[in-house]
Coordinates of C-alpha atoms in Angstrom, one line a residue:
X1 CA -5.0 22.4 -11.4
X2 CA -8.2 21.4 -11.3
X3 CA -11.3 23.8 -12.4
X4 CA -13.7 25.5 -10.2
X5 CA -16.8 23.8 -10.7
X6 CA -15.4 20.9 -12.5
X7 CA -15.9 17.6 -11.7
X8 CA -12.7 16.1 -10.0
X9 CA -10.6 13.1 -11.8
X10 CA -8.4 11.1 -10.2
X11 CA -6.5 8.0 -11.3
X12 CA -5.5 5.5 -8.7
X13 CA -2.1 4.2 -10.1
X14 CA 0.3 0.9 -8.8
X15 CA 2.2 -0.9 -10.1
X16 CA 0.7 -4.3 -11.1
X17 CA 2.6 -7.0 -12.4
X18 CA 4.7 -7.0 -15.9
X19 CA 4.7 -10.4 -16.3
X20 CA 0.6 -10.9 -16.1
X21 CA -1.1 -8.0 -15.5
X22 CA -4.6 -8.5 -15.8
X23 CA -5.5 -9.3 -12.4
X24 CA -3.6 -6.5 -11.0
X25 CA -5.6 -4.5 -13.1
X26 CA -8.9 -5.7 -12.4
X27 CA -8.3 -5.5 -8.7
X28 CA -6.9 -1.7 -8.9
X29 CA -10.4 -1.2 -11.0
X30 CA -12.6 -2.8 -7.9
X31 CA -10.7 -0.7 -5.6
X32 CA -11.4 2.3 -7.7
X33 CA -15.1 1.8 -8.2
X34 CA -15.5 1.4 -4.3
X35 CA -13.8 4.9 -3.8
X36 CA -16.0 6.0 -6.4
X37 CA -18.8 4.8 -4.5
X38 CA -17.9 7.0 -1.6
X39 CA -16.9 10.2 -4.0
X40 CA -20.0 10.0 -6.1
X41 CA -19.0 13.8 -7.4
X42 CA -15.6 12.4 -8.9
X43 CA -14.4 10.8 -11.3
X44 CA -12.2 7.7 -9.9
X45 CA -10.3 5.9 -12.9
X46 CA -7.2 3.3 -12.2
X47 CA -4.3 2.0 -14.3
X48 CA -1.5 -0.1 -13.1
X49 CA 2.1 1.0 -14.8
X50 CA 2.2 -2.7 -15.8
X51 CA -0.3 -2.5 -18.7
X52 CA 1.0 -0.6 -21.5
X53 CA -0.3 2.4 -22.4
X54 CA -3.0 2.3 -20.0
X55 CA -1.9 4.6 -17.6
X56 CA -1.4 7.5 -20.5
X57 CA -4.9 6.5 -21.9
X58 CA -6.7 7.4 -18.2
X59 CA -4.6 10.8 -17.6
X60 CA -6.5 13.9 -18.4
X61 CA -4.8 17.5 -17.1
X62 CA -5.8 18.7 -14.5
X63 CA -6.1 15.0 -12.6
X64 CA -5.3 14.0 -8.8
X65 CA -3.3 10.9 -9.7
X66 CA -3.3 8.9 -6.7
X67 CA 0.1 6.4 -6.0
X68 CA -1.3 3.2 -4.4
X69 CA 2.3 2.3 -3.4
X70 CA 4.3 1.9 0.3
X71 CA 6.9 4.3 -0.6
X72 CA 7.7 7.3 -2.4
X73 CA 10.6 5.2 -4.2
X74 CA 11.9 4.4 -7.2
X75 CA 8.2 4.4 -9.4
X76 CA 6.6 7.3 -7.5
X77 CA 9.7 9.3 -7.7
X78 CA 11.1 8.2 -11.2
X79 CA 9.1 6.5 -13.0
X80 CA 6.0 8.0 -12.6
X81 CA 6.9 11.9 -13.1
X82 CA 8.5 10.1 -16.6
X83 CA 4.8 8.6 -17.4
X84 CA 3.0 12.2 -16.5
X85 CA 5.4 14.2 -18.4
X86 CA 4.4 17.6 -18.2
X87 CA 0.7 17.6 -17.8
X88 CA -0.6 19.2 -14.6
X89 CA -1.6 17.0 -12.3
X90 CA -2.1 17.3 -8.2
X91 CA -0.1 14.5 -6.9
X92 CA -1.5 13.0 -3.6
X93 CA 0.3 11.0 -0.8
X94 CA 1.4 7.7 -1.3
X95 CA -0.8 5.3 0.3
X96 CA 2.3 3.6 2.7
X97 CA 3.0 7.4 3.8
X98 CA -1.0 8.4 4.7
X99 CA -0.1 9.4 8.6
X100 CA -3.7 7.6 8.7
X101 CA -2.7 4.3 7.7
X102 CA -1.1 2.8 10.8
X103 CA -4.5 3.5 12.9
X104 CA -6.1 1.2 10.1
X105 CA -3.7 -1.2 10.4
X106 CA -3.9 -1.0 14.2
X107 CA -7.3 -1.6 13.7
X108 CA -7.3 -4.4 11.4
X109 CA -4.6 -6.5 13.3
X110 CA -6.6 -6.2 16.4
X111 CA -9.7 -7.6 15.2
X112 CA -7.2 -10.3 14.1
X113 CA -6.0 -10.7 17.3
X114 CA -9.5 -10.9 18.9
X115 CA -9.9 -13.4 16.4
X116 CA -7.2 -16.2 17.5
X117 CA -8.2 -15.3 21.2
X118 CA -4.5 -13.2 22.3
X119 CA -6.1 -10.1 23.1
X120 CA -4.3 -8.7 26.0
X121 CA -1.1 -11.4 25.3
X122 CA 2.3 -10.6 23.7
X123 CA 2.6 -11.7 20.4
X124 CA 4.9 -11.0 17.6
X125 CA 4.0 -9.3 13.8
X126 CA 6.4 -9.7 10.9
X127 CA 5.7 -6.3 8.4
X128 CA 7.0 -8.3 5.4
X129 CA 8.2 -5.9 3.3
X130 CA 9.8 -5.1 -0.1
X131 CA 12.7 -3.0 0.7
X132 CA 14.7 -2.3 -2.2
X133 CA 18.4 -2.6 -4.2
X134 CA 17.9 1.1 -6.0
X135 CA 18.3 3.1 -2.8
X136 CA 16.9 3.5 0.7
X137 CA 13.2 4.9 0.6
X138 CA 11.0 2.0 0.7
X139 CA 12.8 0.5 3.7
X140 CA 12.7 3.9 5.4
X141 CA 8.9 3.8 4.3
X142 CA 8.9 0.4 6.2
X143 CA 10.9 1.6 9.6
X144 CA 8.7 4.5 9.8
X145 CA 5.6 3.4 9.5
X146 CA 7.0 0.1 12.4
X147 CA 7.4 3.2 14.4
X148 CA 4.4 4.6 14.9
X149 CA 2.5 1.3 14.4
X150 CA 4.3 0.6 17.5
X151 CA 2.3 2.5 20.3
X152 CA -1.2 1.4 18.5
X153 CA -0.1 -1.9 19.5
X154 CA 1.6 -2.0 23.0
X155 CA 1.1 -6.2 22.8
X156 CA 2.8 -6.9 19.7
X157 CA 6.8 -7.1 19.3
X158 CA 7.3 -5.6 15.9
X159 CA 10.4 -6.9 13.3
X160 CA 10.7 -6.1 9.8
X161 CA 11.9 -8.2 6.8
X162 CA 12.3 -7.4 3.1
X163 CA 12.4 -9.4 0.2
X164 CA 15.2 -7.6 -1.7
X165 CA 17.5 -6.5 1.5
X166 CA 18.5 -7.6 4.8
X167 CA 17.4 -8.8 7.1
X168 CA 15.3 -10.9 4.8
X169 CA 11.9 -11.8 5.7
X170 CA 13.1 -15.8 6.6
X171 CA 15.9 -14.6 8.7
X172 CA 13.4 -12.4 10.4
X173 CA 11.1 -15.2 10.9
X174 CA 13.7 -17.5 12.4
X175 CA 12.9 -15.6 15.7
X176 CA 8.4 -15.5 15.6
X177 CA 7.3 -17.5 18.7
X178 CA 3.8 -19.5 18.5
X179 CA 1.8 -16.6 18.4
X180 CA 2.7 -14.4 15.2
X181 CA 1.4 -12.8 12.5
X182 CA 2.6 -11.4 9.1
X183 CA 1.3 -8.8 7.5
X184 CA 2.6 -8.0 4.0
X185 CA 3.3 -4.8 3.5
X186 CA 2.2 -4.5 0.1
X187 CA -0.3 -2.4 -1.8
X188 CA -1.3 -5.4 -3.9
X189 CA -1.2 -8.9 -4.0
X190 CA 1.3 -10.3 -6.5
X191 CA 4.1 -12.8 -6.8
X192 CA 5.6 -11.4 -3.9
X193 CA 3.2 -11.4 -1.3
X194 CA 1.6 -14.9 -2.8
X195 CA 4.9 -16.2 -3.4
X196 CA 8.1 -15.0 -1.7
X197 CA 6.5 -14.4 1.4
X198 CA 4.9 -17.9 2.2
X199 CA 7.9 -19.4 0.8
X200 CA 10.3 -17.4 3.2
X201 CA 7.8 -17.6 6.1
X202 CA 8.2 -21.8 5.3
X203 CA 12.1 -21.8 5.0
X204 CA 11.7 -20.5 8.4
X205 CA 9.5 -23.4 9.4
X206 CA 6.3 -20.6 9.8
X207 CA 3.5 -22.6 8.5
X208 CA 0.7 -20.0 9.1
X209 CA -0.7 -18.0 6.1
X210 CA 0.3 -14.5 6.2
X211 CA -2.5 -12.2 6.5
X212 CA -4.2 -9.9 3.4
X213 CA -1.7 -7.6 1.6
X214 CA -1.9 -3.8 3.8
X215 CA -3.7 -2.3 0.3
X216 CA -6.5 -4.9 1.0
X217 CA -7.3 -4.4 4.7
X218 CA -11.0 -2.9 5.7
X219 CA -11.0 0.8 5.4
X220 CA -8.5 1.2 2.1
X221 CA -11.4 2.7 0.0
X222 CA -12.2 5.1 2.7
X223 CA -8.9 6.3 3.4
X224 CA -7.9 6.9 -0.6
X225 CA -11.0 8.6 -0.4
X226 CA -9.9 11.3 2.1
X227 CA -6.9 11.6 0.9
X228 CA -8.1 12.9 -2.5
X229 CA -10.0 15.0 -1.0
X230 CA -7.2 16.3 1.0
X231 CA -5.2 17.1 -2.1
X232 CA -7.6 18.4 -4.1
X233 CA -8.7 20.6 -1.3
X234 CA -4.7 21.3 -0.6
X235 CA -5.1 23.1 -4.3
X236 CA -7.8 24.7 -3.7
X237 CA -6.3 26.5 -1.2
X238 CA -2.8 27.7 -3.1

């Protein structure tokens, strides 16, 4: 647990990408210093899993470790109690489950909206998603958080599609009309989001370039912020 007194760590943790994952890891390490910018009495580190030996390198006992990922799946819920072992640790909410998330969403998707001039027309939104073949959570993750975007946005018609399940994200694009959106729902940007996900939205003759990966929408920072805050606070308390 952490010390009274002490200055709070956390490490912001995702995934990155195996196969080149310096960039992952420099854009985890922006996102951390602008949380650190709005927690100026923590410490904020970051390290993707995809970096070897970096993750174990930034955890200290005692840290919130942060899981800037959509679901509590396979890597929150195997392998990353593997990588911490047993050092105490707080662990805080993923950031796809923060019941704050879809009001940022909402938010950002409206501006949008206001953007392209259909504010107060029906339009659809695609939540391309990952979705997985290991078991159910990150689709649930997905179908949940459709949900209760749902009300935020009385104007859009909201379908999901997942790039390693059905209904895949072409198939779900065969039905968009004219005014559409997609809106990866991804923590970071990687070979899915910059790859599958233009090339699906194509194969479905979509032409328009899906928006910013969820993790990079206005407001991230701020809301990984509280909910370190909450956790450490959460511990406080116990």
């Amino acid at each position: 647990m952490i010390m009274p007194n002490a200055r709070p760590i956390a490490l912001i943790t995702a995934h990155g990408q195996p196969s080149a994952p310096k960039s992952p890891e420099a854009a985890l390490a922006r996102l951390a210093a602008r949380v650190q910018d709005l927690l100026p009495d923590w410490q904020i580190r970051s390290a993707t899993l995809s970096t070897p030996g970096r993750f174990e390198s930034e955890l200290t006992p005692g840290t919130v470790i942060y899981p800037f990922f959509m679901a509590r799946g396979w890597f929150v819920g195997k392998v990353l109690p593997s990588r911490i072992g047993d050092i105490p640790h707080q662990m805080a909410c993923p950031f796809g489950l923060d019941p704050a998330l879809p009001a940022l969403v909402a938010s950002a998707l409206d501006h949008e909206v206001a953007q392209r001039g259909w504010t107060g027309q029906t339009y659809d939104l695609l939540l391309a998603a990952h979705g997985s073949a290991r078991g159910p959570k990150a689709a649930e993750a997905a179908e949940v958080f459709a949900k209760v975007l749902r009300p935020l946005l009385p104007c859009a018609r909201i379908t999901l599609g997942f790039v390693e399940q059905d209904p895949t994200i072409e198939a779900a694009a065969r039905i968009l009309t004219d005014r559409a959106l997609c809106l990866p729902f991804f923590a970071q940007a990687g070979d899915h989001s910059r790859t599958d996900v233009p090339q699906s939205l194509i194969a479905a003759g979509i032409h328009d370039t899906p928006l910013n990966v969820t993790g990079a929408l206005p407001g991230t920072a701020a809301l990984i912020a509280r909910a370190l805050q909450a956790c450490a606070g959460a511990a406080g308390t116990r």
